[in-house]
PDB file of C-alpha atoms and ligand atoms in Angstrom:
ATOM      1  CA  UNK M  23      11.290  28.700 118.597  1.00  0.00           C
ATOM      2  CA  UNK M  24       9.754  30.570 121.502  1.00  0.00           C
ATOM      3  CA  UNK M  25      10.982  34.033 122.313  1.00  0.00           C
ATOM      4  CA  UNK M  26      13.430  34.345 125.194  1.00  0.00           C
ATOM      5  CA  UNK M  27      12.283  37.287 127.246  1.00  0.00           C
ATOM      6  CA  UNK M  28      13.675  39.153 130.221  1.00  0.00           C
ATOM      7  CA  UNK M  29      11.204  41.677 131.600  1.00  0.00           C
ATOM      8  CA  UNK M  30      11.741  44.189 134.394  1.00  0.00           C
ATOM      9  CA  UNK M  31       8.821  45.121 136.622  1.00  0.00           C
ATOM     10  CA  UNK M  32       9.932  48.320 138.321  1.00  0.00           C
ATOM     11  CA  UNK M  33       6.809  48.374 140.525  1.00  0.00           C
ATOM     12  CA  UNK M  34       6.288  51.684 142.379  1.00  0.00           C
ATOM     13  CA  UNK M  35       9.961  52.634 142.471  1.00  0.00           C
ATOM     14  CA  UNK M  36      12.242  55.377 141.106  1.00  0.00           C
ATOM     15  CA  UNK M  37      11.911  59.134 140.860  1.00  0.00           C
ATOM     16  CA  UNK M  38      11.584  60.601 137.381  1.00  0.00           C
ATOM     17  CA  UNK M  39      15.303  61.266 137.063  1.00  0.00           C
ATOM     18  CA  UNK M  40      16.237  57.855 138.431  1.00  0.00           C
ATOM     19  CA  UNK M  41      13.869  56.164 135.991  1.00  0.00           C
ATOM     20  CA  UNK M  42      15.405  57.998 133.032  1.00  0.00           C
ATOM     21  CA  UNK M  43      18.896  57.166 134.242  1.00  0.00           C
ATOM     22  CA  UNK M  44      17.964  53.489 134.586  1.00  0.00           C
ATOM     23  CA  UNK M  45      16.539  53.162 131.089  1.00  0.00           C
ATOM     24  CA  UNK M  46      19.490  55.030 129.625  1.00  0.00           C
ATOM     25  CA  UNK M  47      21.885  52.612 131.329  1.00  0.00           C
ATOM     26  CA  UNK M  48      19.915  49.600 130.113  1.00  0.00           C
ATOM     27  CA  UNK M  49      19.740  51.013 126.578  1.00  0.00           C
ATOM     28  CA  UNK M  50      23.510  51.571 126.563  1.00  0.00           C
ATOM     29  CA  UNK M  51      24.291  47.995 127.672  1.00  0.00           C
ATOM     30  CA  UNK M  52      25.149  45.122 125.417  1.00  0.00           C
ATOM     31  CA  UNK M  53      23.298  41.850 125.660  1.00  0.00           C
ATOM     32  CA  UNK M  54      22.619  38.786 123.567  1.00  0.00           C
ATOM     33  CA  UNK M  55      20.649  39.924 120.505  1.00  0.00           C
ATOM     34  CA  UNK M  56      18.187  37.059 120.557  1.00  0.00           C
ATOM     35  CA  UNK M  57      16.882  38.087 123.983  1.00  0.00           C
ATOM     36  CA  UNK M  58      13.896  40.376 124.036  1.00  0.00           C
ATOM     37  CA  UNK M  59      14.033  42.953 126.849  1.00  0.00           C
ATOM     38  CA  UNK M  60      10.841  44.540 128.127  1.00  0.00           C
ATOM     39  CA  UNK M  61      10.637  47.150 130.889  1.00  0.00           C
ATOM     40  CA  UNK M  62       7.536  47.927 132.921  1.00  0.00           C
ATOM     41  CA  UNK M  63       8.124  51.356 134.503  1.00  0.00           C
ATOM     42  CA  UNK M  64       5.484  53.292 136.434  1.00  0.00           C
ATOM     43  CA  UNK M  65       2.938  54.485 133.834  1.00  0.00           C
ATOM     44  CA  UNK M  66       3.701  58.151 134.461  1.00  0.00           C
ATOM     45  CA  UNK M  67       7.212  57.711 132.992  1.00  0.00           C
ATOM     46  CA  UNK M  68       6.248  55.561 130.001  1.00  0.00           C
ATOM     47  CA  UNK M  69       5.829  58.364 127.503  1.00  0.00           C
ATOM     48  CA  UNK M  70       9.354  59.632 128.040  1.00  0.00           C
ATOM     49  CA  UNK M  71      10.858  56.166 128.278  1.00  0.00           C
ATOM     50  CA  UNK M  72       9.401  55.021 124.955  1.00  0.00           C
ATOM     51  CA  UNK M  73      11.122  57.963 123.283  1.00  0.00           C
ATOM     52  CA  UNK M  74      14.447  56.717 124.652  1.00  0.00           C
ATOM     53  CA  UNK M  75      13.817  53.077 123.675  1.00  0.00           C
ATOM     54  CA  UNK M  76      12.527  53.961 120.198  1.00  0.00           C
ATOM     55  CA  UNK M  77      16.005  53.599 118.706  1.00  0.00           C
ATOM     56  CA  UNK M  78      16.614  50.260 120.502  1.00  0.00           C
ATOM     57  CA  UNK M  79      15.089  46.762 120.501  1.00  0.00           C
ATOM     58  CA  UNK M  80      13.811  47.275 124.049  1.00  0.00           C
ATOM     59  CA  UNK M  81      10.035  47.199 124.485  1.00  0.00           C
ATOM     60  CA  UNK M  82       8.001  49.017 127.093  1.00  0.00           C
ATOM     61  CA  UNK M  83       4.911  47.992 128.994  1.00  0.00           C
ATOM     62  CA  UNK M  84       2.736  49.131 131.871  1.00  0.00           C
ATOM     63  CA  UNK M  85       2.075  47.397 135.174  1.00  0.00           C
ATOM     64  CA  UNK M  86      -1.697  47.747 135.057  1.00  0.00           C
ATOM     65  CA  UNK M  87      -4.449  48.973 132.751  1.00  0.00           C
ATOM     66  CA  UNK M  88      -8.191  49.474 132.888  1.00  0.00           C
ATOM     67  CA  UNK M  89     -10.658  46.821 131.825  1.00  0.00           C
ATOM     68  CA  UNK M  90     -12.843  49.633 130.467  1.00  0.00           C
ATOM     69  CA  UNK M  91     -12.602  51.232 127.082  1.00  0.00           C
ATOM     70  CA  UNK M  92     -13.072  54.935 127.994  1.00  0.00           C
ATOM     71  CA  UNK M  93     -15.254  57.238 130.038  1.00  0.00           C
ATOM     72  CA  UNK M  94     -16.028  58.167 133.634  1.00  0.00           C
ATOM     73  CA  UNK M  95     -13.551  55.931 135.482  1.00  0.00           C
ATOM     74  CA  UNK M  96     -11.624  58.378 137.664  1.00  0.00           C
ATOM     75  CA  UNK M  97      -7.993  57.486 138.131  1.00  0.00           C
ATOM     76  CA  UNK M  98      -7.894  54.764 135.500  1.00  0.00           C
ATOM     77  CA  UNK M  99      -5.686  54.575 132.412  1.00  0.00           C
ATOM     78  CA  UNK M 100      -7.023  52.808 129.332  1.00  0.00           C
ATOM     79  CA  UNK M 101      -5.122  50.458 127.069  1.00  0.00           C
ATOM     80  CA  UNK M 102      -5.654  52.737 124.064  1.00  0.00           C
ATOM     81  CA  UNK M 103      -4.028  55.610 126.007  1.00  0.00           C
ATOM     82  CA  UNK M 104      -1.143  53.343 126.875  1.00  0.00           C
ATOM     83  CA  UNK M 105      -0.771  52.306 123.276  1.00  0.00           C
ATOM     84  CA  UNK M 106      -0.821  55.935 122.127  1.00  0.00           C
ATOM     85  CA  UNK M 107       2.306  56.686 124.184  1.00  0.00           C
ATOM     86  CA  UNK M 108       4.258  53.813 122.697  1.00  0.00           C
ATOM     87  CA  UNK M 109       3.801  50.964 125.174  1.00  0.00           C
ATOM     88  CA  UNK M 110       3.218  47.517 123.697  1.00  0.00           C
ATOM     89  CA  UNK M 111       2.792  45.278 126.736  1.00  0.00           C
ATOM     90  CA  UNK M 112       0.844  45.271 129.993  1.00  0.00           C
ATOM     91  CA  UNK M 113       1.065  43.119 133.091  1.00  0.00           C
ATOM     92  CA  UNK M 114      -2.295  41.654 134.075  1.00  0.00           C
ATOM     93  CA  UNK M 115      -3.052  40.153 137.460  1.00  0.00           C
ATOM     94  CA  UNK M 116       0.284  40.600 139.166  1.00  0.00           C
ATOM     95  CA  UNK M 117      -0.047  39.035 142.617  1.00  0.00           C
ATOM     96  CA  UNK M 118       0.330  42.464 144.239  1.00  0.00           C
ATOM     97  CA  UNK M 119      -2.710  43.647 142.257  1.00  0.00           C
ATOM     98  CA  UNK M 120      -4.595  40.513 143.242  1.00  0.00           C
ATOM     99  CA  UNK M 121      -3.646  40.895 146.904  1.00  0.00           C
ATOM    100  CA  UNK M 122      -3.776  44.663 147.568  1.00  0.00           C
ATOM    101  CA  UNK M 123      -6.370  45.725 145.004  1.00  0.00           C
ATOM    102  CA  UNK M 124      -8.504  42.628 145.177  1.00  0.00           C
ATOM    103  CA  UNK M 125      -8.347  41.941 141.455  1.00  0.00           C
ATOM    104  CA  UNK M 126     -10.303  38.837 140.536  1.00  0.00           C
ATOM    105  CA  UNK M 127      -9.954  36.505 137.574  1.00  0.00           C
ATOM    106  CA  UNK M 128     -13.118  37.720 135.819  1.00  0.00           C
ATOM    107  CA  UNK M 129     -11.942  41.345 135.919  1.00  0.00           C
ATOM    108  CA  UNK M 130      -8.513  40.230 134.727  1.00  0.00           C
ATOM    109  CA  UNK M 131     -10.103  38.397 131.804  1.00  0.00           C
ATOM    110  CA  UNK M 132     -11.756  41.704 130.833  1.00  0.00           C
ATOM    111  CA  UNK M 133      -8.403  43.492 131.042  1.00  0.00           C
ATOM    112  CA  UNK M 134      -6.878  40.854 128.771  1.00  0.00           C
ATOM    113  CA  UNK M 135      -9.713  41.385 126.257  1.00  0.00           C
ATOM    114  CA  UNK M 136      -9.379  45.147 126.341  1.00  0.00           C
ATOM    115  CA  UNK M 137      -5.614  44.998 125.796  1.00  0.00           C
ATOM    116  CA  UNK M 138      -5.901  42.563 122.909  1.00  0.00           C
ATOM    117  CA  UNK M 139      -8.593  44.621 121.234  1.00  0.00           C
ATOM    118  CA  UNK M 140      -6.308  47.664 121.436  1.00  0.00           C
ATOM    119  CA  UNK M 141      -3.385  45.712 119.991  1.00  0.00           C
ATOM    120  CA  UNK M 142      -1.305  45.334 123.143  1.00  0.00           C
ATOM    121  CA  UNK M 143       0.244  42.140 124.483  1.00  0.00           C
ATOM    122  CA  UNK M 144      -0.986  41.058 127.927  1.00  0.00           C
ATOM    123  CA  UNK M 145       1.515  39.422 130.262  1.00  0.00           C
ATOM    124  CA  UNK M 146      -0.880  37.404 132.369  1.00  0.00           C
ATOM    125  CA  UNK M 147       0.518  36.587 135.821  1.00  0.00           C
ATOM    126  CA  UNK M 148      -0.388  33.661 138.027  1.00  0.00           C
ATOM    127  CA  UNK M 149       1.014  32.319 141.264  1.00  0.00           C
ATOM    128  CA  UNK M 150       0.118  30.583 144.498  1.00  0.00           C
ATOM    129  CA  UNK M 151       0.676  31.783 148.069  1.00  0.00           C
ATOM    130  CA  UNK M 152       2.771  29.726 150.486  1.00  0.00           C
ATOM    131  CA  UNK M 153      -0.199  28.167 152.291  1.00  0.00           C
ATOM    132  CA  UNK M 154      -1.624  26.943 148.989  1.00  0.00           C
ATOM    133  CA  UNK M 155       1.674  25.244 148.174  1.00  0.00           C
ATOM    134  CA  UNK M 156       1.983  23.779 151.661  1.00  0.00           C
ATOM    135  CA  UNK M 157      -1.538  22.398 151.275  1.00  0.00           C
ATOM    136  CA  UNK M 158      -0.465  20.938 147.925  1.00  0.00           C
ATOM    137  CA  UNK M 159      -3.146  22.958 146.235  1.00  0.00           C
ATOM    138  CA  UNK M 160      -0.803  24.951 144.008  1.00  0.00           C
ATOM    139  CA  UNK M 161      -1.587  23.168 140.751  1.00  0.00           C
ATOM    140  CA  UNK M 162      -5.328  23.739 141.242  1.00  0.00           C
ATOM    141  CA  UNK M 163      -4.792  27.422 142.008  1.00  0.00           C
ATOM    142  CA  UNK M 164      -2.703  27.993 138.893  1.00  0.00           C
ATOM    143  CA  UNK M 165      -5.117  25.989 136.736  1.00  0.00           C
ATOM    144  CA  UNK M 166      -8.001  28.108 137.978  1.00  0.00           C
ATOM    145  CA  UNK M 167      -6.171  31.417 137.442  1.00  0.00           C
ATOM    146  CA  UNK M 168      -5.212  30.437 133.904  1.00  0.00           C
ATOM    147  CA  UNK M 169      -8.587  28.969 132.955  1.00  0.00           C
ATOM    148  CA  UNK M 170     -10.554  31.956 134.231  1.00  0.00           C
ATOM    149  CA  UNK M 171      -8.090  34.598 133.033  1.00  0.00           C
ATOM    150  CA  UNK M 172      -7.188  33.508 129.506  1.00  0.00           C
ATOM    151  CA  UNK M 173      -8.925  30.304 128.420  1.00  0.00           C
ATOM    152  CA  UNK M 174     -11.857  32.204 126.913  1.00  0.00           C
ATOM    153  CA  UNK M 175      -9.416  33.377 124.210  1.00  0.00           C
ATOM    154  CA  UNK M 176      -9.231  31.795 120.783  1.00  0.00           C
ATOM    155  CA  UNK M 177      -6.033  30.326 119.310  1.00  0.00           C
ATOM    156  CA  UNK M 178      -4.914  33.560 117.698  1.00  0.00           C
ATOM    157  CA  UNK M 179      -5.571  35.633 120.773  1.00  0.00           C
ATOM    158  CA  UNK M 180      -3.747  33.347 123.205  1.00  0.00           C
ATOM    159  CA  UNK M 181      -0.717  33.429 120.916  1.00  0.00           C
ATOM    160  CA  UNK M 182      -0.625  37.177 121.462  1.00  0.00           C
ATOM    161  CA  UNK M 183      -0.236  36.669 125.206  1.00  0.00           C
ATOM    162  CA  UNK M 184       2.718  35.947 127.449  1.00  0.00           C
ATOM    163  CA  UNK M 185       2.240  34.040 130.696  1.00  0.00           C
ATOM    164  CA  UNK M 186       4.229  34.582 133.878  1.00  0.00           C
ATOM    165  CA  UNK M 187       4.418  32.177 136.798  1.00  0.00           C
ATOM    166  CA  UNK M 188       5.298  34.044 139.966  1.00  0.00           C
ATOM    167  CA  UNK M 189       4.973  32.042 143.183  1.00  0.00           C
ATOM    168  CA  UNK M 190       3.909  34.678 145.703  1.00  0.00           C
ATOM    169  CA  UNK M 191       6.151  33.209 148.406  1.00  0.00           C
ATOM    170  CA  UNK M 192       9.164  33.909 146.196  1.00  0.00           C
ATOM    171  CA  UNK M 193       8.372  37.545 145.349  1.00  0.00           C
ATOM    172  CA  UNK M 194      10.644  40.018 147.090  1.00  0.00           C
ATOM    173  CA  UNK M 195      11.483  37.436 149.749  1.00  0.00           C
ATOM    174  CA  UNK M 196      14.890  36.320 148.526  1.00  0.00           C
ATOM    175  CA  UNK M 197      13.490  32.780 148.413  1.00  0.00           C
ATOM    176  CA  UNK M 198      13.489  31.529 144.836  1.00  0.00           C
ATOM    177  CA  UNK M 199      11.580  28.549 143.568  1.00  0.00           C
ATOM    178  CA  UNK M 200      14.096  25.806 142.945  1.00  0.00           C
ATOM    179  CA  UNK M 201      14.877  25.147 139.344  1.00  0.00           C
ATOM    180  CA  UNK M 202      12.895  21.904 139.652  1.00  0.00           C
ATOM    181  CA  UNK M 203       9.856  23.628 141.168  1.00  0.00           C
ATOM    182  CA  UNK M 204       9.877  26.246 138.407  1.00  0.00           C
ATOM    183  CA  UNK M 205      10.151  23.670 135.621  1.00  0.00           C
ATOM    184  CA  UNK M 206       7.456  21.487 137.205  1.00  0.00           C
ATOM    185  CA  UNK M 207       4.939  24.343 137.232  1.00  0.00           C
ATOM    186  CA  UNK M 208       5.903  25.705 133.829  1.00  0.00           C
ATOM    187  CA  UNK M 209       5.517  22.228 132.360  1.00  0.00           C
ATOM    188  CA  UNK M 210       2.126  21.945 134.040  1.00  0.00           C
ATOM    189  CA  UNK M 211       1.025  25.304 132.581  1.00  0.00           C
ATOM    190  CA  UNK M 212       2.207  24.208 129.141  1.00  0.00           C
ATOM    191  CA  UNK M 213       0.282  20.954 129.491  1.00  0.00           C
ATOM    192  CA  UNK M 214      -2.874  22.986 130.181  1.00  0.00           C
ATOM    193  CA  UNK M 215      -2.189  24.952 126.995  1.00  0.00           C
ATOM    194  CA  UNK M 216      -1.637  21.723 125.033  1.00  0.00           C
ATOM    195  CA  UNK M 217      -4.941  20.317 126.270  1.00  0.00           C
ATOM    196  CA  UNK M 218      -6.854  23.462 125.404  1.00  0.00           C
ATOM    197  CA  UNK M 219      -5.142  24.681 122.211  1.00  0.00           C
ATOM    198  CA  UNK M 220      -2.978  21.830 120.947  1.00  0.00           C
ATOM    199  CA  UNK M 221       0.756  21.347 120.895  1.00  0.00           C
ATOM    200  CA  UNK M 222       1.666  23.882 118.202  1.00  0.00           C
ATOM    201  CA  UNK M 223      -0.033  26.779 119.952  1.00  0.00           C
ATOM    202  CA  UNK M 224       1.240  25.669 123.376  1.00  0.00           C
ATOM    203  CA  UNK M 225       4.785  25.479 122.041  1.00  0.00           C
ATOM    204  CA  UNK M 226       4.638  29.047 120.760  1.00  0.00           C
ATOM    205  CA  UNK M 227       3.689  30.741 124.039  1.00  0.00           C
ATOM    206  CA  UNK M 228       6.418  32.147 126.284  1.00  0.00           C
ATOM    207  CA  UNK M 229       6.105  31.401 129.997  1.00  0.00           C
ATOM    208  CA  UNK M 230       8.260  33.574 132.260  1.00  0.00           C
ATOM    209  CA  UNK M 231       9.359  32.842 135.807  1.00  0.00           C
ATOM    210  CA  UNK M 232       9.275  35.580 138.460  1.00  0.00           C
ATOM    211  CA  UNK M 233      10.225  35.628 142.134  1.00  0.00           C
ATOM    212  CA  UNK M 234      13.647  36.602 143.511  1.00  0.00           C
ATOM    213  CA  UNK M 235      15.276  35.936 140.160  1.00  0.00           C
ATOM    214  CA  UNK M 236      18.772  37.446 140.170  1.00  0.00           C
ATOM    215  CA  UNK M 237      22.093  37.121 138.346  1.00  0.00           C
ATOM    216  CA  UNK M 238      23.171  34.281 140.661  1.00  0.00           C
ATOM    217  CA  UNK M 239      20.203  31.991 139.962  1.00  0.00           C
ATOM    218  CA  UNK M 240      18.924  33.074 136.531  1.00  0.00           C
ATOM    219  CA  UNK M 241      21.108  30.667 134.576  1.00  0.00           C
ATOM    220  CA  UNK M 242      19.794  27.628 136.395  1.00  0.00           C
ATOM    221  CA  UNK M 243      16.170  28.767 136.141  1.00  0.00           C
ATOM    222  CA  UNK M 244      16.459  29.667 132.449  1.00  0.00           C
ATOM    223  CA  UNK M 245      18.144  26.351 131.705  1.00  0.00           C
ATOM    224  CA  UNK M 246      14.774  24.611 132.053  1.00  0.00           C
ATOM    225  CA  UNK M 247      12.996  23.623 128.832  1.00  0.00           C
ATOM    226  CA  UNK M 248       9.710  25.316 129.755  1.00  0.00           C
ATOM    227  CA  UNK M 249      11.142  28.466 131.348  1.00  0.00           C
ATOM    228  CA  UNK M 250      11.351  31.040 128.571  1.00  0.00           C
ATOM    229  CA  UNK M 251      12.788  33.866 130.619  1.00  0.00           C
ATOM    230  CA  UNK M 252      12.037  35.954 133.654  1.00  0.00           C
ATOM    231  CA  UNK M 253       9.850  38.675 135.085  1.00  0.00           C
ATOM    232  CA  UNK M 254      12.253  40.469 137.366  1.00  0.00           C
ATOM    233  CA  UNK M 255      11.365  42.795 140.249  1.00  0.00           C
ATOM    234  CA  UNK M 256      14.102  44.027 142.583  1.00  0.00           C
ATOM    235  CA  UNK M 257      17.034  43.073 140.363  1.00  0.00           C
ATOM    236  CA  UNK M 258      15.556  44.989 137.415  1.00  0.00           C
ATOM    237  CA  UNK M 259      16.109  48.261 139.282  1.00  0.00           C
ATOM    238  CA  UNK M 260      19.862  47.952 138.791  1.00  0.00           C
ATOM    239  CA  UNK M 261      20.855  48.056 135.116  1.00  0.00           C
ATOM    240  CA  UNK M 262      23.922  45.871 135.635  1.00  0.00           C
ATOM    241  CA  UNK M 263      21.906  43.117 137.346  1.00  0.00           C
ATOM    242  CA  UNK M 264      19.086  43.262 134.819  1.00  0.00           C
ATOM    243  CA  UNK M 265      21.550  42.895 131.956  1.00  0.00           C
ATOM    244  CA  UNK M 266      23.426  40.131 133.751  1.00  0.00           C
ATOM    245  CA  UNK M 267      20.123  38.262 134.017  1.00  0.00           C
ATOM    246  CA  UNK M 268      19.466  38.858 130.301  1.00  0.00           C
ATOM    247  CA  UNK M 269      22.859  37.302 129.592  1.00  0.00           C
ATOM    248  CA  UNK M 270      22.055  34.194 131.631  1.00  0.00           C
ATOM    249  CA  UNK M 271      20.617  31.993 128.900  1.00  0.00           C
ATOM    250  CA  UNK M 272      22.752  28.970 128.133  1.00  0.00           C
TER     251      UNK M 272
HETATM  252  P1  LIG F 329      11.255  40.141 142.837  1.00  0.00           P
HETATM  253  O1  LIG F 329      12.160  39.812 141.668  1.00  0.00           O
HETATM  254  O2  LIG F 329      11.615  41.401 143.534  1.00  0.00           O
HETATM  255  O3  LIG F 329      11.074  38.964 143.741  1.00  0.00           O
HETATM  256  O4  LIG F 329       9.804  40.440 142.193  1.00  0.00           O
HETATM  257  C1  LIG F 329       9.274  39.576 141.244  1.00  0.00           C
HETATM  258  C2  LIG F 329       8.078  40.200 140.671  1.00  0.00           C
HETATM  259  O5  LIG F 329       7.076  40.392 141.335  1.00  0.00           O
HETATM  260  C3  LIG F 329       8.122  40.601 139.258  1.00  0.00           C
HETATM  261  O6  LIG F 329       6.863  40.940 138.774  1.00  0.00           O
END
């Protein structure tokens, strides 16, 4: 059985006090025990947040990490530093990092390697922009992002990763992929995993959907056989909505 996961990507939002209030509200909420909650706050708050989540089942991750081990890389934060403050997960290749910080698949593959070697779980993100979908090129784009980002990994390593499909045209736009579009792409991603690693490995990897996922559409999206949960942006900033999404599995 694959893990059901609901993850909140807070992006560059919340003051310190607001961030603490949000995690306290989430930690005080009740949700289905079998669901694994992960929050991705701004890195600067992680140390304090992991102290609050330590007595809960909630995990914490960061939104970005360096591909380098240590040294003269001004402004960067390494995966070993992240691990040392209690985070266990890291987003890799979110479309906003790809778009605004020009992150490329080869660099993302290095980030994945660095995280795995420091014992963290990468959440590798992929997604096509609207034009690529309109040109019916979306399957090729996703295949390329996955192949170049994670297909250098061996069977054990890939099983320590989570994948997230986030169509860029659905992020923060209020436009969600239809349930059918989400399932179609998730099934495609799983078929790539089957081809490369075999059915048992492919069946063990969680693939999350992200892009305007909210309490009103989560149930339908999560009802798909290959959608193992969500990577939530805007709606994860409100504890009530985030928890309502976590309680949306059938
Ligand atoms: P929204 O849920 O705000 O569309 O953002 C999705 C996202 O980018 C999560 O990483």
